[in-house]
Coordinates of N, CA, C and O in Angstrom, one line a residue:
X26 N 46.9 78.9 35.3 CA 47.8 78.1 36.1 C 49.2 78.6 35.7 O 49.4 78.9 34.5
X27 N 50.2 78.6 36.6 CA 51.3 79.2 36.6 C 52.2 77.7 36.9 O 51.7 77.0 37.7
X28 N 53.2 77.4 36.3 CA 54.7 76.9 36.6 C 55.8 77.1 36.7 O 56.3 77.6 35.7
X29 N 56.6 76.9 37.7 CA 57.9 77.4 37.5 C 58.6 76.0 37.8 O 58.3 75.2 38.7
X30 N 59.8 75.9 36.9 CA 61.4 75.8 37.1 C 62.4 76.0 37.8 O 62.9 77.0 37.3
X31 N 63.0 75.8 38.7 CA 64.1 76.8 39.3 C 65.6 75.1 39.4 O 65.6 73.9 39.8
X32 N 66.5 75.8 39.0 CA 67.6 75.1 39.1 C 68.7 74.9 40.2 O 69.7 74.2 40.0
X33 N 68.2 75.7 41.5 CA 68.6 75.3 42.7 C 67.5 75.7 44.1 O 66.7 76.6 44.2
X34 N 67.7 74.9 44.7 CA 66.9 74.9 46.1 C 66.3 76.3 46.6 O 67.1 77.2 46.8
X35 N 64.8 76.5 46.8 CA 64.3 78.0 47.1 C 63.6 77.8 48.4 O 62.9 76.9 48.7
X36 N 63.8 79.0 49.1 CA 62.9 79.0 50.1 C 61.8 79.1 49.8 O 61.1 78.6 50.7
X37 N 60.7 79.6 48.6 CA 59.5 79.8 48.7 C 59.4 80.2 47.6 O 60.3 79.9 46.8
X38 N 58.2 80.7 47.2 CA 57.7 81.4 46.2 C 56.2 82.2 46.5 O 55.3 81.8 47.2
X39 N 56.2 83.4 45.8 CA 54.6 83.9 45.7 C 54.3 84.4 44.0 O 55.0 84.7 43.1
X40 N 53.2 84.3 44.2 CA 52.5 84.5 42.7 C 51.5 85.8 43.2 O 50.5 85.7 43.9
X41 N 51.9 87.2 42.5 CA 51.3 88.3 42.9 C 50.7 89.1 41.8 O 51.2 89.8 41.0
X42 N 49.5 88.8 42.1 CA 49.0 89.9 40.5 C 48.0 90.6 41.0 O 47.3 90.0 42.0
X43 N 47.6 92.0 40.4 CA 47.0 93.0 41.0 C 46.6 93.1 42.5 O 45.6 93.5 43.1
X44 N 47.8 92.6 42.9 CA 48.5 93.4 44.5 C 47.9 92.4 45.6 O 47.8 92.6 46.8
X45 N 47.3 90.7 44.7 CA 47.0 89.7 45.7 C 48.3 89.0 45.4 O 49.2 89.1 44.6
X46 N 48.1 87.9 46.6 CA 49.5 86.9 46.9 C 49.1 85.9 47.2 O 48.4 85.6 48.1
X47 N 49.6 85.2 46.5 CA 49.6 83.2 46.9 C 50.7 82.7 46.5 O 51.3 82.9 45.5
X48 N 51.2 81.6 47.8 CA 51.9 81.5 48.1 C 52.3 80.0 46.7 O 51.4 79.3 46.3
X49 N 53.4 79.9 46.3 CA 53.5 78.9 45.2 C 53.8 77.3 46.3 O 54.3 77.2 47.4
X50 N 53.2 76.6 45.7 CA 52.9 75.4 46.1 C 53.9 74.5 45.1 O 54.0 74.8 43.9
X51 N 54.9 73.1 45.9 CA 55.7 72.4 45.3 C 55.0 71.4 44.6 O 53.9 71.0 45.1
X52 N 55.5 70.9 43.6 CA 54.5 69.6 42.8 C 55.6 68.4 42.8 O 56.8 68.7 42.7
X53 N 55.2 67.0 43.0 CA 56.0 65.7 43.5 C 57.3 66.0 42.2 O 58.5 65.7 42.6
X54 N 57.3 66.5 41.1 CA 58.3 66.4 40.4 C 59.1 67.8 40.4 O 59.7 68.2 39.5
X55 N 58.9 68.3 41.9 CA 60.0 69.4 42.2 C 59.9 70.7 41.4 O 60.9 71.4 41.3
X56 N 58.8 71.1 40.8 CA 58.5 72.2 40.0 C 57.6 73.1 40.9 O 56.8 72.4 41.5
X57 N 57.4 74.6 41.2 CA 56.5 74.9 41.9 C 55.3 75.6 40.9 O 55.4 76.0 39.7
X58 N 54.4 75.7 41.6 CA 53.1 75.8 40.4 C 52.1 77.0 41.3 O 52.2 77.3 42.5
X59 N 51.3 77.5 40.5 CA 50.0 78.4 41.6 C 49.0 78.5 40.4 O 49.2 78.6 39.2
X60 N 48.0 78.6 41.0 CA 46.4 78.9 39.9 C 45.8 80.2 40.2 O 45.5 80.5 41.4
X61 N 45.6 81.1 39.1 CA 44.5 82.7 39.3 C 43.6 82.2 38.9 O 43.7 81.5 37.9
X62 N 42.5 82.3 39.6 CA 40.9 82.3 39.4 C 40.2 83.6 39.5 O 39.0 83.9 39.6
X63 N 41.4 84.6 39.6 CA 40.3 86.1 40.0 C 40.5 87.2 38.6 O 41.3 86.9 37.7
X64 N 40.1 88.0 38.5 CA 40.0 88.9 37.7 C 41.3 88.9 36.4 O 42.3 88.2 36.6
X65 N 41.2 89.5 35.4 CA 42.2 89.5 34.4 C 43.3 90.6 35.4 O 43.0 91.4 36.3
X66 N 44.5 90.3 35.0 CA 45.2 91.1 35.7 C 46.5 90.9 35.1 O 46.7 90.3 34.1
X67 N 47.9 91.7 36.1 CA 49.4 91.4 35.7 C 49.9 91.5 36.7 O 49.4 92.1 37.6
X68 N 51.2 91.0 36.9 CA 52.1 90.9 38.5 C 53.2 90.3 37.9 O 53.6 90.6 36.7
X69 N 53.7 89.4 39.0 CA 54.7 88.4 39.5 C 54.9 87.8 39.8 O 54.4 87.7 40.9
X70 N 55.7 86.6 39.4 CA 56.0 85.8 40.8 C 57.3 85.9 41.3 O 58.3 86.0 40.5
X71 N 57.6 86.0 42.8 CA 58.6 86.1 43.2 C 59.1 84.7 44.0 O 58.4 83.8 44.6
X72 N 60.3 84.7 43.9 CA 61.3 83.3 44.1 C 62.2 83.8 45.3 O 63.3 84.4 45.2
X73 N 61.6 83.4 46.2 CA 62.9 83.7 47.0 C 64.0 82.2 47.9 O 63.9 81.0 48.2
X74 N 65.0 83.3 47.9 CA 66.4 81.9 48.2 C 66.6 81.8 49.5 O 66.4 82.7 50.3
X75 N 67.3 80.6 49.7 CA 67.5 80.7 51.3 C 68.5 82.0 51.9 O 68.5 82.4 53.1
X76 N 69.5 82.7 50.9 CA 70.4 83.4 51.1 C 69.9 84.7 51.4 O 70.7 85.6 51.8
X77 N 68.7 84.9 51.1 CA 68.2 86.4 51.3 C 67.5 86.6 50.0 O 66.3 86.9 50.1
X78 N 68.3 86.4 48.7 CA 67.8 86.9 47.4 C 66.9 86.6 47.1 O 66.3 85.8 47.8
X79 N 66.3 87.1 45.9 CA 65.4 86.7 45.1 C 65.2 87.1 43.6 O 65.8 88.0 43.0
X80 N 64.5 86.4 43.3 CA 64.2 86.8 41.5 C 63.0 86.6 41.2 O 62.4 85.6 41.4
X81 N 62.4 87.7 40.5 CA 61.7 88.1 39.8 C 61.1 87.9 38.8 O 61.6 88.7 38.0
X82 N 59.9 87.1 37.8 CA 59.7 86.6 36.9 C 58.2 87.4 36.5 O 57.1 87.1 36.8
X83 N 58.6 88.5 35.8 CA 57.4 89.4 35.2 C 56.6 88.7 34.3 O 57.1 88.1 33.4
X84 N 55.1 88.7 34.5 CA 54.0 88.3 34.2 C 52.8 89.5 33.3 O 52.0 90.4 33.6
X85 N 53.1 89.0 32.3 CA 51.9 90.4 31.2 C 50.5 90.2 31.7 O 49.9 89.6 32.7
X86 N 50.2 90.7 30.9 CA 48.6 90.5 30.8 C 47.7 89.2 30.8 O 47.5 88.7 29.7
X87 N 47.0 88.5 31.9 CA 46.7 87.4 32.0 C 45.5 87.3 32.2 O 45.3 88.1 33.1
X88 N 44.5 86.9 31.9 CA 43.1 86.9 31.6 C 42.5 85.7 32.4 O 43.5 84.9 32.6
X89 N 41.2 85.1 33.1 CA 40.9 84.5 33.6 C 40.6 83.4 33.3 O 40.7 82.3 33.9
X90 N 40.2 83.7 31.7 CA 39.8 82.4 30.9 C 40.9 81.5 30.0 O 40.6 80.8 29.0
X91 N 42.2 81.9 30.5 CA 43.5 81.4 29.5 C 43.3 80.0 30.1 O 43.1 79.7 31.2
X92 N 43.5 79.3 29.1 CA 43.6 77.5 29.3 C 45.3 77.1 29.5 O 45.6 76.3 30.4
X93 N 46.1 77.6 28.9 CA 47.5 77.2 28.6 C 47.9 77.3 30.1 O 47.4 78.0 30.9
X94 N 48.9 76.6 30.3 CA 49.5 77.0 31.7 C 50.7 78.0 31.4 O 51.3 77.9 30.4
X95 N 51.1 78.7 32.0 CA 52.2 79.9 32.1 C 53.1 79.3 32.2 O 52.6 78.6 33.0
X96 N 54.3 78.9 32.2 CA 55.2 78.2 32.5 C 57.0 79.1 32.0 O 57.5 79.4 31.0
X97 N 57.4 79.2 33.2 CA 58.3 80.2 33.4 C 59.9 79.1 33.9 O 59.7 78.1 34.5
X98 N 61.3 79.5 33.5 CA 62.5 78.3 34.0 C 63.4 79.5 34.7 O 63.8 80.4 34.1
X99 N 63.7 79.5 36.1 CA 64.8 80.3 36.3 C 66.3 79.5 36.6 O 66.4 78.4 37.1
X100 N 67.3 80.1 36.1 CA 68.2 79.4 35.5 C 69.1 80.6 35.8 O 68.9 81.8 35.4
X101 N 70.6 79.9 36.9 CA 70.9 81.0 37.8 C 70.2 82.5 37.7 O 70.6 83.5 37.1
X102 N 69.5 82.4 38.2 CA 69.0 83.3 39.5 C 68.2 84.1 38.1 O 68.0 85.3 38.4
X103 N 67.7 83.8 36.4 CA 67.0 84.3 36.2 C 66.4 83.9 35.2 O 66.9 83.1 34.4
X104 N 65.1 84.5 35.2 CA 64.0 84.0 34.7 C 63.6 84.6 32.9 O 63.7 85.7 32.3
X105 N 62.8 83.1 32.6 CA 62.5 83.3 31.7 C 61.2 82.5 31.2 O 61.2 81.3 31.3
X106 N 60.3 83.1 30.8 CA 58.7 82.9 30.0 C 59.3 81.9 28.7 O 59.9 82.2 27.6
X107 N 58.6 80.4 29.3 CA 58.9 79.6 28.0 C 57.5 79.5 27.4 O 56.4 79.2 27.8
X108 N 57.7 79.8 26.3 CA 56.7 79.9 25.3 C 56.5 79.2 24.7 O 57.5 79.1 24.0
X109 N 55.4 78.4 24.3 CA 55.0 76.8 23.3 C 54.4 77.4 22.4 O 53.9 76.7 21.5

């Protein structure tokens, strides 16, 4: 399970690892979130803004059976892997 933060208004999001795409989904407390269920892999998720831009939040090595949720904050326009 993946989380993100973002500190102003985004057109979207996708969560892309080994060259699949799903689209990030909003949660009632304004955070957007997506779940991998497929193979161990590595990607991205990408943040895009209403202005055209976007930002980029690089994702390591991610395994199928990780329990922890991934939880990432972007904070003008960039990201960072919060780690517990």
């Amino acid at each position: 399970m993946f989380s993100v933060s973002v500190d102003e208004p985004v057109e979207g999001g996708s969560l892309v690892l080994n060259g699949r795409s799903a689209e990030l989904m909003q949660n009632v407390d304004g955070n957007y979130w997506a779940k991998w269920d497929g193979a161990d892999a590595d990607g991205q998720i990408e943040i895009r803004y209403p202005d055209g831009a976007m930002t980029t939040c690089q994702i390591g090595y991610v395994t199928n059976g990780m329990q922890e949720v991934q939880q990432f904050v972007v904070t003008d326009r960039r990201c960072e892997w919060v780690v517990g």
